[in-house]
Amino acid sequence: MEERSLPATLLAIDDDPDILKVLKANLELHGFKLQTAASLAEARKLLEAGRPDLVILDLMLPDGDGLEFCCSLKSLHPQLPVIMLTARDKISDKVVGLELGADDYMVKPFETSELLARIKARLRSAVVPTERKQLLKAGTLEIDQRNQTVTVAGAEVYLTAKEFQLLSCLVENRNNLVTRDEIRKRLWSDSKIYSWSRVIDVHIQHLRQKLEQTPGKPRHIITVPGRGYRFEE
């Protein structure tokens, strides 16, 4: 396993400002970089800007349920460690949390030393992306998963967060069909977007305009009528 050359970036999502202050003081003291969010909306904005190395997640938040958010987050980033930190102390809550994808579960009040140990353990055991996974290549197209950038023949192409996620989904499954429902679940699992929604087509159109030499006659981003899309090299 590779060693980290930079301090790990953590994201703490909790609506209690005192908890966030305690986490920030203690974790930064131990060399971590901590981002904080008091709501799921704030967390989504931070996640769109860049993926952290680990997420600390409360379950009871003002604008949504932490369990549903965890499930959605894990569908997009399966290897991203999530530690649930919550006042819910029932065994049933722990079981559900772990079954929905959480890597660890701690109950408040908590000892910061124990949380620190669990964070370090999760970071050690996290799957370190290989060069192949970090950098997806298809012809002259390169997708840098870590830095969330896309280049074509060495020239950077600006994509929105959703466009980047959609392109990554297609290239990861290159030469294979990706159904509209699979796209919906990966990109909009926590929203009321249906598989037949025109939103998907609009994003595909934008990708073609940015990446295809002839958007009207795409060579790479191919429509499979009535089913979905396929990225061909």
JSON list of C-alpha atoms in Angstrom, two decimals:
[
{"chain": "A", "resi": 1, "resn": "MET", "atom": "CA", "xyz": [0.00, 0.00, 0.00]},
{"chain": "A", "resi": 2, "resn": "GLU", "atom": "CA", "xyz": [1.23, 3.46, -0.91]},
{"chain": "A", "resi": 3, "resn": "GLU", "atom": "CA", "xyz": [2.06, 6.02, 1.76]},
{"chain": "A", "resi": 4, "resn": "ARG", "atom": "CA", "xyz": [0.26, 9.35, 1.74]},
{"chain": "A", "resi": 5, "resn": "SER", "atom": "CA", "xyz": [2.44, 12.22, 0.59]},
{"chain": "A", "resi": 6, "resn": "LEU", "atom": "CA", "xyz": [-0.11, 14.83, 1.72]},
{"chain": "A", "resi": 7, "resn": "PRO", "atom": "CA", "xyz": [-2.16, 15.17, 4.93]},
{"chain": "A", "resi": 8, "resn": "ALA", "atom": "CA", "xyz": [-5.45, 13.31, 4.67]},
{"chain": "A", "resi": 9, "resn": "THR", "atom": "CA", "xyz": [-8.48, 15.51, 4.07]},
{"chain": "A", "resi": 10, "resn": "LEU", "atom": "CA", "xyz": [-11.51, 14.65, 6.20]},
{"chain": "A", "resi": 11, "resn": "LEU", "atom": "CA", "xyz": [-15.09, 15.90, 5.87]},
{"chain": "A", "resi": 12, "resn": "ALA", "atom": "CA", "xyz": [-17.19, 16.15, 9.05]},
{"chain": "A", "resi": 13, "resn": "ILE", "atom": "CA", "xyz": [-20.96, 16.55, 8.57]},
{"chain": "A", "resi": 14, "resn": "ASP", "atom": "CA", "xyz": [-22.78, 17.54, 11.77]},
{"chain": "A", "resi": 15, "resn": "ASP", "atom": "CA", "xyz": [-25.27, 20.27, 12.67]},
{"chain": "A", "resi": 16, "resn": "ASP", "atom": "CA", "xyz": [-23.81, 20.70, 16.18]},
{"chain": "A", "resi": 17, "resn": "PRO", "atom": "CA", "xyz": [-21.25, 23.55, 16.04]},
{"chain": "A", "resi": 18, "resn": "ASP", "atom": "CA", "xyz": [-19.65, 22.40, 19.29]},
{"chain": "A", "resi": 19, "resn": "ILE", "atom": "CA", "xyz": [-18.99, 18.94, 17.86]},
{"chain": "A", "resi": 20, "resn": "LEU", "atom": "CA", "xyz": [-17.44, 20.48, 14.75]},
{"chain": "A", "resi": 21, "resn": "LYS", "atom": "CA", "xyz": [-15.20, 22.72, 16.87]},
{"chain": "A", "resi": 22, "resn": "VAL", "atom": "CA", "xyz": [-13.98, 19.76, 18.92]},
{"chain": "A", "resi": 23, "resn": "LEU", "atom": "CA", "xyz": [-13.32, 17.70, 15.81]},
{"chain": "A", "resi": 24, "resn": "LYS", "atom": "CA", "xyz": [-11.50, 20.51, 14.05]},
{"chain": "A", "resi": 25, "resn": "ALA", "atom": "CA", "xyz": [-9.27, 21.31, 17.02]},
{"chain": "A", "resi": 26, "resn": "ASN", "atom": "CA", "xyz": [-8.31, 17.70, 17.71]},
{"chain": "A", "resi": 27, "resn": "LEU", "atom": "CA", "xyz": [-7.98, 16.37, 14.18]},
{"chain": "A", "resi": 28, "resn": "GLU", "atom": "CA", "xyz": [-5.98, 19.31, 12.87]},
{"chain": "A", "resi": 29, "resn": "LEU", "atom": "CA", "xyz": [-3.72, 18.98, 15.92]},
{"chain": "A", "resi": 30, "resn": "HIS", "atom": "CA", "xyz": [-2.88, 15.49, 14.64]},
{"chain": "A", "resi": 31, "resn": "GLY", "atom": "CA", "xyz": [-2.08, 16.68, 11.14]},
{"chain": "A", "resi": 32, "resn": "PHE", "atom": "CA", "xyz": [-5.37, 16.15, 9.35]},
{"chain": "A", "resi": 33, "resn": "LYS", "atom": "CA", "xyz": [-7.06, 18.71, 7.15]},
{"chain": "A", "resi": 34, "resn": "LEU", "atom": "CA", "xyz": [-10.71, 19.01, 8.19]},
{"chain": "A", "resi": 35, "resn": "GLN", "atom": "CA", "xyz": [-13.61, 20.39, 6.18]},
{"chain": "A", "resi": 36, "resn": "THR", "atom": "CA", "xyz": [-16.90, 20.90, 8.02]},
{"chain": "A", "resi": 37, "resn": "ALA", "atom": "CA", "xyz": [-20.53, 21.01, 6.91]},
{"chain": "A", "resi": 38, "resn": "ALA", "atom": "CA", "xyz": [-23.58, 21.71, 9.07]},
{"chain": "A", "resi": 39, "resn": "SER", "atom": "CA", "xyz": [-26.02, 20.29, 6.52]},
{"chain": "A", "resi": 40, "resn": "LEU", "atom": "CA", "xyz": [-26.20, 17.85, 3.64]},
{"chain": "A", "resi": 41, "resn": "ALA", "atom": "CA", "xyz": [-26.48, 20.75, 1.21]},
{"chain": "A", "resi": 42, "resn": "GLU", "atom": "CA", "xyz": [-23.16, 22.15, 2.44]},
{"chain": "A", "resi": 43, "resn": "ALA", "atom": "CA", "xyz": [-21.63, 18.67, 2.28]},
{"chain": "A", "resi": 44, "resn": "ARG", "atom": "CA", "xyz": [-22.70, 18.17, -1.34]},
{"chain": "A", "resi": 45, "resn": "LYS", "atom": "CA", "xyz": [-21.06, 21.45, -2.36]},
{"chain": "A", "resi": 46, "resn": "LEU", "atom": "CA", "xyz": [-17.81, 20.41, -0.72]},
{"chain": "A", "resi": 47, "resn": "LEU", "atom": "CA", "xyz": [-17.95, 16.97, -2.33]},
{"chain": "A", "resi": 48, "resn": "GLU", "atom": "CA", "xyz": [-18.51, 18.49, -5.76]},
{"chain": "A", "resi": 49, "resn": "ALA", "atom": "CA", "xyz": [-15.38, 20.60, -5.27]},
{"chain": "A", "resi": 50, "resn": "GLY", "atom": "CA", "xyz": [-13.25, 17.55, -4.45]},
{"chain": "A", "resi": 51, "resn": "ARG", "atom": "CA", "xyz": [-13.42, 14.14, -2.80]},
{"chain": "A", "resi": 52, "resn": "PRO", "atom": "CA", "xyz": [-12.07, 13.86, 0.77]},
{"chain": "A", "resi": 53, "resn": "ASP", "atom": "CA", "xyz": [-10.16, 10.85, 2.07]},
{"chain": "A", "resi": 54, "resn": "LEU", "atom": "CA", "xyz": [-12.75, 10.04, 4.75]},
{"chain": "A", "resi": 55, "resn": "VAL", "atom": "CA", "xyz": [-16.19, 11.26, 5.87]},
{"chain": "A", "resi": 56, "resn": "ILE", "atom": "CA", "xyz": [-17.46, 11.59, 9.44]},
{"chain": "A", "resi": 57, "resn": "LEU", "atom": "CA", "xyz": [-21.25, 11.62, 9.24]},
{"chain": "A", "resi": 58, "resn": "ASP", "atom": "CA", "xyz": [-24.00, 12.42, 11.72]},
{"chain": "A", "resi": 59, "resn": "LEU", "atom": "CA", "xyz": [-27.35, 10.77, 11.03]},
{"chain": "A", "resi": 60, "resn": "MET", "atom": "CA", "xyz": [-29.76, 13.45, 12.25]},
{"chain": "A", "resi": 61, "resn": "LEU", "atom": "CA", "xyz": [-29.31, 16.48, 10.03]},
{"chain": "A", "resi": 62, "resn": "PRO", "atom": "CA", "xyz": [-31.60, 19.46, 9.36]},
{"chain": "A", "resi": 63, "resn": "ASP", "atom": "CA", "xyz": [-32.11, 18.83, 5.65]},
{"chain": "A", "resi": 64, "resn": "GLY", "atom": "CA", "xyz": [-32.11, 15.08, 5.31]},
{"chain": "A", "resi": 65, "resn": "ASP", "atom": "CA", "xyz": [-31.34, 11.66, 6.71]},
{"chain": "A", "resi": 66, "resn": "GLY", "atom": "CA", "xyz": [-27.72, 10.64, 7.12]},
{"chain": "A", "resi": 67, "resn": "LEU", "atom": "CA", "xyz": [-28.45, 7.00, 6.32]},
{"chain": "A", "resi": 68, "resn": "GLU", "atom": "CA", "xyz": [-29.88, 7.84, 2.90]},
{"chain": "A", "resi": 69, "resn": "PHE", "atom": "CA", "xyz": [-26.99, 10.22, 2.26]},
{"chain": "A", "resi": 70, "resn": "CYS", "atom": "CA", "xyz": [-24.47, 7.51, 3.16]},
{"chain": "A", "resi": 71, "resn": "CYS", "atom": "CA", "xyz": [-26.11, 5.08, 0.74]},
{"chain": "A", "resi": 72, "resn": "SER", "atom": "CA", "xyz": [-26.01, 7.69, -2.04]},
{"chain": "A", "resi": 73, "resn": "LEU", "atom": "CA", "xyz": [-22.42, 8.64, -1.26]},
{"chain": "A", "resi": 74, "resn": "LYS", "atom": "CA", "xyz": [-21.25, 5.04, -1.31]},
{"chain": "A", "resi": 75, "resn": "SER", "atom": "CA", "xyz": [-22.92, 4.43, -4.67]},
{"chain": "A", "resi": 76, "resn": "LEU", "atom": "CA", "xyz": [-20.79, 7.22, -6.13]},
{"chain": "A", "resi": 77, "resn": "HIS", "atom": "CA", "xyz": [-17.60, 6.55, -4.16]},
{"chain": "A", "resi": 78, "resn": "PRO", "atom": "CA", "xyz": [-17.54, 2.90, -3.01]},
{"chain": "A", "resi": 79, "resn": "GLN", "atom": "CA", "xyz": [-13.98, 3.14, -1.65]},
{"chain": "A", "resi": 80, "resn": "LEU", "atom": "CA", "xyz": [-14.56, 6.34, 0.37]},
{"chain": "A", "resi": 81, "resn": "PRO", "atom": "CA", "xyz": [-14.47, 5.45, 4.11]},
{"chain": "A", "resi": 82, "resn": "VAL", "atom": "CA", "xyz": [-17.47, 6.69, 6.12]},
{"chain": "A", "resi": 83, "resn": "ILE", "atom": "CA", "xyz": [-17.59, 6.76, 9.91]},
{"chain": "A", "resi": 84, "resn": "MET", "atom": "CA", "xyz": [-21.03, 7.41, 11.37]},
{"chain": "A", "resi": 85, "resn": "LEU", "atom": "CA", "xyz": [-20.91, 9.55, 14.51]},
{"chain": "A", "resi": 86, "resn": "THR", "atom": "CA", "xyz": [-24.34, 9.85, 16.07]},
{"chain": "A", "resi": 87, "resn": "ALA", "atom": "CA", "xyz": [-26.45, 9.87, 19.21]},
{"chain": "A", "resi": 88, "resn": "ARG", "atom": "CA", "xyz": [-28.46, 6.90, 17.93]},
{"chain": "A", "resi": 89, "resn": "ASP", "atom": "CA", "xyz": [-27.25, 4.08, 20.13]},
{"chain": "A", "resi": 90, "resn": "LYS", "atom": "CA", "xyz": [-29.62, 1.22, 19.34]},
{"chain": "A", "resi": 91, "resn": "ILE", "atom": "CA", "xyz": [-28.14, -1.96, 17.92]},
{"chain": "A", "resi": 92, "resn": "SER", "atom": "CA", "xyz": [-30.69, -1.80, 15.11]},
{"chain": "A", "resi": 93, "resn": "ASP", "atom": "CA", "xyz": [-29.39, 1.65, 14.10]},
{"chain": "A", "resi": 94, "resn": "LYS", "atom": "CA", "xyz": [-25.83, 0.36, 14.02]},
{"chain": "A", "resi": 95, "resn": "VAL", "atom": "CA", "xyz": [-26.81, -2.66, 11.94]},
{"chain": "A", "resi": 96, "resn": "VAL", "atom": "CA", "xyz": [-28.71, -0.53, 9.40]},
{"chain": "A", "resi": 97, "resn": "GLY", "atom": "CA", "xyz": [-25.87, 1.99, 9.20]},
{"chain": "A", "resi": 98, "resn": "LEU", "atom": "CA", "xyz": [-23.27, -0.67, 8.53]},
{"chain": "A", "resi": 99, "resn": "GLU", "atom": "CA", "xyz": [-25.50, -2.49, 6.05]},
{"chain": "A", "resi": 100, "resn": "LEU", "atom": "CA", "xyz": [-26.01, 0.75, 4.10]},
{"chain": "A", "resi": 101, "resn": "GLY", "atom": "CA", "xyz": [-22.30, 1.13, 3.59]},
{"chain": "A", "resi": 102, "resn": "ALA", "atom": "CA", "xyz": [-20.79, 2.79, 6.65]},
{"chain": "A", "resi": 103, "resn": "ASP", "atom": "CA", "xyz": [-17.32, 1.48, 7.46]},
{"chain": "A", "resi": 104, "resn": "ASP", "atom": "CA", "xyz": [-17.58, 2.24, 11.18]},
{"chain": "A", "resi": 105, "resn": "TYR", "atom": "CA", "xyz": [-20.15, 3.45, 13.71]},
{"chain": "A", "resi": 106, "resn": "MET", "atom": "CA", "xyz": [-19.51, 5.49, 16.87]},
{"chain": "A", "resi": 107, "resn": "VAL", "atom": "CA", "xyz": [-22.01, 6.75, 19.42]},
{"chain": "A", "resi": 108, "resn": "LYS", "atom": "CA", "xyz": [-21.99, 10.19, 21.04]},
{"chain": "A", "resi": 109, "resn": "PRO", "atom": "CA", "xyz": [-20.64, 11.17, 23.49]},
{"chain": "A", "resi": 110, "resn": "PHE", "atom": "CA", "xyz": [-17.30, 9.88, 22.27]},
{"chain": "A", "resi": 111, "resn": "GLU", "atom": "CA", "xyz": [-13.63, 9.96, 23.16]},
{"chain": "A", "resi": 112, "resn": "THR", "atom": "CA", "xyz": [-11.62, 11.88, 20.59]},
{"chain": "A", "resi": 113, "resn": "SER", "atom": "CA", "xyz": [-8.69, 9.51, 21.09]},
{"chain": "A", "resi": 114, "resn": "GLU", "atom": "CA", "xyz": [-10.86, 6.55, 20.07]},
{"chain": "A", "resi": 115, "resn": "LEU", "atom": "CA", "xyz": [-12.24, 8.41, 17.05]},
{"chain": "A", "resi": 116, "resn": "LEU", "atom": "CA", "xyz": [-8.70, 9.33, 16.04]},
{"chain": "A", "resi": 117, "resn": "ALA", "atom": "CA", "xyz": [-7.62, 5.68, 16.26]},
{"chain": "A", "resi": 118, "resn": "ARG", "atom": "CA", "xyz": [-10.58, 4.57, 14.16]},
{"chain": "A", "resi": 119, "resn": "ILE", "atom": "CA", "xyz": [-9.89, 7.23, 11.53]},
{"chain": "A", "resi": 120, "resn": "LYS", "atom": "CA", "xyz": [-6.27, 6.12, 11.24]},
{"chain": "A", "resi": 121, "resn": "ALA", "atom": "CA", "xyz": [-7.33, 2.49, 11.00]},
{"chain": "A", "resi": 122, "resn": "ARG", "atom": "CA", "xyz": [-9.83, 3.24, 8.23]},
{"chain": "A", "resi": 123, "resn": "LEU", "atom": "CA", "xyz": [-7.31, 5.27, 6.28]},
{"chain": "A", "resi": 124, "resn": "ARG", "atom": "CA", "xyz": [-4.77, 2.46, 6.57]},
{"chain": "A", "resi": 125, "resn": "SER", "atom": "CA", "xyz": [-7.21, -0.16, 5.35]},
{"chain": "A", "resi": 126, "resn": "ALA", "atom": "CA", "xyz": [-8.79, 1.98, 2.64]},
{"chain": "A", "resi": 127, "resn": "VAL", "atom": "CA", "xyz": [-8.10, 0.78, -0.86]},
{"chain": "A", "resi": 128, "resn": "VAL", "atom": "CA", "xyz": [-5.52, 3.09, -2.37]},
{"chain": "A", "resi": 129, "resn": "PRO", "atom": "CA", "xyz": [-6.52, 3.69, -5.98]},
{"chain": "A", "resi": 130, "resn": "THR", "atom": "CA", "xyz": [-4.00, 2.38, -8.45]},
{"chain": "A", "resi": 131, "resn": "GLU", "atom": "CA", "xyz": [-2.65, 4.52, -11.26]},
{"chain": "A", "resi": 132, "resn": "ARG", "atom": "CA", "xyz": [-5.16, 2.86, -13.58]},
{"chain": "A", "resi": 133, "resn": "LYS", "atom": "CA", "xyz": [-8.06, 3.81, -11.35]},
{"chain": "A", "resi": 134, "resn": "GLN", "atom": "CA", "xyz": [-6.80, 7.29, -10.61]},
{"chain": "A", "resi": 135, "resn": "LEU", "atom": "CA", "xyz": [-6.17, 8.03, -14.26]},
{"chain": "A", "resi": 136, "resn": "LEU", "atom": "CA", "xyz": [-8.69, 6.67, -16.74]},
{"chain": "A", "resi": 137, "resn": "LYS", "atom": "CA", "xyz": [-7.49, 6.71, -20.35]},
{"chain": "A", "resi": 138, "resn": "ALA", "atom": "CA", "xyz": [-9.33, 6.18, -23.61]},
{"chain": "A", "resi": 139, "resn": "GLY", "atom": "CA", "xyz": [-7.36, 7.20, -26.68]},
{"chain": "A", "resi": 140, "resn": "THR", "atom": "CA", "xyz": [-6.35, 10.84, -26.23]},
{"chain": "A", "resi": 141, "resn": "LEU", "atom": "CA", "xyz": [-8.89, 11.27, -23.43]},
{"chain": "A", "resi": 142, "resn": "GLU", "atom": "CA", "xyz": [-7.58, 11.25, -19.85]},
{"chain": "A", "resi": 143, "resn": "ILE", "atom": "CA", "xyz": [-9.72, 11.48, -16.72]},
{"chain": "A", "resi": 144, "resn": "ASP", "atom": "CA", "xyz": [-7.90, 12.34, -13.50]},
{"chain": "A", "resi": 145, "resn": "GLN", "atom": "CA", "xyz": [-10.19, 11.02, -10.77]},
{"chain": "A", "resi": 146, "resn": "ARG", "atom": "CA", "xyz": [-8.15, 12.45, -7.94]},
{"chain": "A", "resi": 147, "resn": "ASN", "atom": "CA", "xyz": [-8.03, 16.03, -9.23]},
{"chain": "A", "resi": 148, "resn": "GLN", "atom": "CA", "xyz": [-11.36, 15.84, -11.07]},
{"chain": "A", "resi": 149, "resn": "THR", "atom": "CA", "xyz": [-9.90, 17.04, -14.38]},
{"chain": "A", "resi": 150, "resn": "VAL", "atom": "CA", "xyz": [-10.31, 15.94, -18.00]},
{"chain": "A", "resi": 151, "resn": "THR", "atom": "CA", "xyz": [-7.88, 16.45, -20.88]},
{"chain": "A", "resi": 152, "resn": "VAL", "atom": "CA", "xyz": [-8.10, 15.63, -24.58]},
{"chain": "A", "resi": 153, "resn": "ALA", "atom": "CA", "xyz": [-4.76, 15.42, -26.39]},
{"chain": "A", "resi": 154, "resn": "GLY", "atom": "CA", "xyz": [-3.20, 17.26, -23.46]},
{"chain": "A", "resi": 155, "resn": "ALA", "atom": "CA", "xyz": [-5.67, 20.16, -23.49]},
{"chain": "A", "resi": 156, "resn": "GLU", "atom": "CA", "xyz": [-7.88, 20.52, -20.42]},
{"chain": "A", "resi": 157, "resn": "VAL", "atom": "CA", "xyz": [-11.64, 20.43, -20.98]},
{"chain": "A", "resi": 158, "resn": "TYR", "atom": "CA", "xyz": [-13.90, 22.03, -18.37]},
{"chain": "A", "resi": 159, "resn": "LEU", "atom": "CA", "xyz": [-16.74, 19.80, -17.19]},
{"chain": "A", "resi": 160, "resn": "THR", "atom": "CA", "xyz": [-19.36, 20.40, -14.53]},
{"chain": "A", "resi": 161, "resn": "ALA", "atom": "CA", "xyz": [-19.46, 17.97, -11.59]},
{"chain": "A", "resi": 162, "resn": "LYS", "atom": "CA", "xyz": [-22.34, 15.99, -13.12]},
{"chain": "A", "resi": 163, "resn": "GLU", "atom": "CA", "xyz": [-20.69, 15.89, -16.54]},
{"chain": "A", "resi": 164, "resn": "PHE", "atom": "CA", "xyz": [-17.50, 14.59, -14.93]},
{"chain": "A", "resi": 165, "resn": "GLN", "atom": "CA", "xyz": [-19.41, 11.87, -13.05]},
{"chain": "A", "resi": 166, "resn": "LEU", "atom": "CA", "xyz": [-21.30, 10.86, -16.17]},
{"chain": "A", "resi": 167, "resn": "LEU", "atom": "CA", "xyz": [-18.17, 10.68, -18.32]},
{"chain": "A", "resi": 168, "resn": "SER", "atom": "CA", "xyz": [-16.35, 8.67, -15.65]},
{"chain": "A", "resi": 169, "resn": "CYS", "atom": "CA", "xyz": [-19.27, 6.25, -15.46]},
{"chain": "A", "resi": 170, "resn": "LEU", "atom": "CA", "xyz": [-19.22, 5.70, -19.22]},
{"chain": "A", "resi": 171, "resn": "VAL", "atom": "CA", "xyz": [-15.43, 5.37, -19.54]},
{"chain": "A", "resi": 172, "resn": "GLU", "atom": "CA", "xyz": [-15.18, 2.98, -16.58]},
{"chain": "A", "resi": 173, "resn": "ASN", "atom": "CA", "xyz": [-17.58, 0.74, -18.52]},
{"chain": "A", "resi": 174, "resn": "ARG", "atom": "CA", "xyz": [-16.11, 1.47, -21.96]},
{"chain": "A", "resi": 175, "resn": "ASN", "atom": "CA", "xyz": [-17.46, -0.55, -24.89]},
{"chain": "A", "resi": 176, "resn": "ASN", "atom": "CA", "xyz": [-20.30, -1.77, -22.67]},
{"chain": "A", "resi": 177, "resn": "LEU", "atom": "CA", "xyz": [-23.86, -0.53, -22.36]},
{"chain": "A", "resi": 178, "resn": "VAL", "atom": "CA", "xyz": [-24.63, 1.71, -19.39]},
{"chain": "A", "resi": 179, "resn": "THR", "atom": "CA", "xyz": [-28.40, 1.85, -18.98]},
{"chain": "A", "resi": 180, "resn": "ARG", "atom": "CA", "xyz": [-30.29, 5.03, -18.27]},
{"chain": "A", "resi": 181, "resn": "ASP", "atom": "CA", "xyz": [-31.37, 3.58, -14.93]},
{"chain": "A", "resi": 182, "resn": "GLU", "atom": "CA", "xyz": [-27.76, 2.83, -13.96]},
{"chain": "A", "resi": 183, "resn": "ILE", "atom": "CA", "xyz": [-26.85, 6.42, -14.80]},
{"chain": "A", "resi": 184, "resn": "ARG", "atom": "CA", "xyz": [-29.76, 7.75, -12.78]},
{"chain": "A", "resi": 185, "resn": "LYS", "atom": "CA", "xyz": [-28.87, 5.67, -9.74]},
{"chain": "A", "resi": 186, "resn": "ARG", "atom": "CA", "xyz": [-25.23, 6.72, -9.83]},
{"chain": "A", "resi": 187, "resn": "LEU", "atom": "CA", "xyz": [-25.71, 10.44, -10.47]},
{"chain": "A", "resi": 188, "resn": "TRP", "atom": "CA", "xyz": [-29.11, 11.26, -9.00]},
{"chain": "A", "resi": 189, "resn": "SER", "atom": "CA", "xyz": [-29.91, 8.52, -6.49]},
{"chain": "A", "resi": 190, "resn": "ASP", "atom": "CA", "xyz": [-31.10, 11.04, -3.88]},
{"chain": "A", "resi": 191, "resn": "SER", "atom": "CA", "xyz": [-33.21, 13.12, -6.29]},
{"chain": "A", "resi": 192, "resn": "LYS", "atom": "CA", "xyz": [-36.54, 12.63, -8.04]},
{"chain": "A", "resi": 193, "resn": "ILE", "atom": "CA", "xyz": [-34.96, 12.07, -11.45]},
{"chain": "A", "resi": 194, "resn": "TYR", "atom": "CA", "xyz": [-36.47, 9.28, -13.53]},
{"chain": "A", "resi": 195, "resn": "SER", "atom": "CA", "xyz": [-34.56, 7.10, -15.97]},
{"chain": "A", "resi": 196, "resn": "TRP", "atom": "CA", "xyz": [-36.53, 8.57, -18.87]},
{"chain": "A", "resi": 197, "resn": "SER", "atom": "CA", "xyz": [-35.84, 12.16, -17.79]},
{"chain": "A", "resi": 198, "resn": "ARG", "atom": "CA", "xyz": [-34.45, 14.53, -20.42]},
{"chain": "A", "resi": 199, "resn": "VAL", "atom": "CA", "xyz": [-31.88, 15.66, -17.85]},
{"chain": "A", "resi": 200, "resn": "ILE", "atom": "CA", "xyz": [-29.70, 12.68, -18.78]},
{"chain": "A", "resi": 201, "resn": "ASP", "atom": "CA", "xyz": [-29.92, 13.49, -22.50]},
{"chain": "A", "resi": 202, "resn": "VAL", "atom": "CA", "xyz": [-29.00, 17.12, -21.87]},
{"chain": "A", "resi": 203, "resn": "HIS", "atom": "CA", "xyz": [-25.82, 16.11, -20.03]},
{"chain": "A", "resi": 204, "resn": "ILE", "atom": "CA", "xyz": [-24.94, 13.64, -22.80]},
{"chain": "A", "resi": 205, "resn": "GLN", "atom": "CA", "xyz": [-25.42, 16.41, -25.36]},
{"chain": "A", "resi": 206, "resn": "HIS", "atom": "CA", "xyz": [-23.13, 18.72, -23.39]},
{"chain": "A", "resi": 207, "resn": "LEU", "atom": "CA", "xyz": [-20.44, 16.03, -23.20]},
{"chain": "A", "resi": 208, "resn": "ARG", "atom": "CA", "xyz": [-20.61, 15.47, -26.95]},
{"chain": "A", "resi": 209, "resn": "GLN", "atom": "CA", "xyz": [-20.30, 19.20, -27.61]},
{"chain": "A", "resi": 210, "resn": "LYS", "atom": "CA", "xyz": [-17.20, 19.36, -25.44]},
{"chain": "A", "resi": 211, "resn": "LEU", "atom": "CA", "xyz": [-15.51, 16.11, -26.42]},
{"chain": "A", "resi": 212, "resn": "GLU", "atom": "CA", "xyz": [-16.63, 14.98, -29.87]},
{"chain": "A", "resi": 213, "resn": "GLN", "atom": "CA", "xyz": [-15.13, 16.43, -33.05]},
{"chain": "A", "resi": 214, "resn": "THR", "atom": "CA", "xyz": [-18.56, 16.13, -34.70]},
{"chain": "A", "resi": 215, "resn": "PRO", "atom": "CA", "xyz": [-21.19, 16.27, -31.92]},
{"chain": "A", "resi": 216, "resn": "GLY", "atom": "CA", "xyz": [-24.02, 15.51, -34.35]},
{"chain": "A", "resi": 217, "resn": "LYS", "atom": "CA", "xyz": [-22.27, 12.30, -35.43]},
{"chain": "A", "resi": 218, "resn": "PRO", "atom": "CA", "xyz": [-20.56, 11.13, -32.24]},
{"chain": "A", "resi": 219, "resn": "ARG", "atom": "CA", "xyz": [-17.78, 8.61, -32.51]},
{"chain": "A", "resi": 220, "resn": "HIS", "atom": "CA", "xyz": [-17.29, 7.85, -28.80]},
{"chain": "A", "resi": 221, "resn": "ILE", "atom": "CA", "xyz": [-20.47, 8.62, -26.82]},
{"chain": "A", "resi": 222, "resn": "ILE", "atom": "CA", "xyz": [-22.97, 6.36, -28.55]},
{"chain": "A", "resi": 223, "resn": "THR", "atom": "CA", "xyz": [-26.72, 6.18, -27.96]},
{"chain": "A", "resi": 224, "resn": "VAL", "atom": "CA", "xyz": [-28.25, 2.73, -27.59]},
{"chain": "A", "resi": 225, "resn": "PRO", "atom": "CA", "xyz": [-31.90, 3.54, -28.45]},
{"chain": "A", "resi": 226, "resn": "GLY", "atom": "CA", "xyz": [-34.36, 2.87, -25.66]},
{"chain": "A", "resi": 227, "resn": "ARG", "atom": "CA", "xyz": [-31.66, 1.52, -23.34]},
{"chain": "A", "resi": 228, "resn": "GLY", "atom": "CA", "xyz": [-28.81, 3.90, -22.56]},
{"chain": "A", "resi": 229, "resn": "TYR", "atom": "CA", "xyz": [-25.33, 4.85, -23.74]},
{"chain": "A", "resi": 230, "resn": "ARG", "atom": "CA", "xyz": [-21.97, 3.30, -24.52]},
{"chain": "A", "resi": 231, "resn": "PHE", "atom": "CA", "xyz": [-18.50, 4.84, -24.67]},
{"chain": "A", "resi": 232, "resn": "GLU", "atom": "CA", "xyz": [-16.49, 3.46, -27.57]},
{"chain": "A", "resi": 233, "resn": "GLU", "atom": "CA", "xyz": [-12.74, 3.98, -27.85]}
]
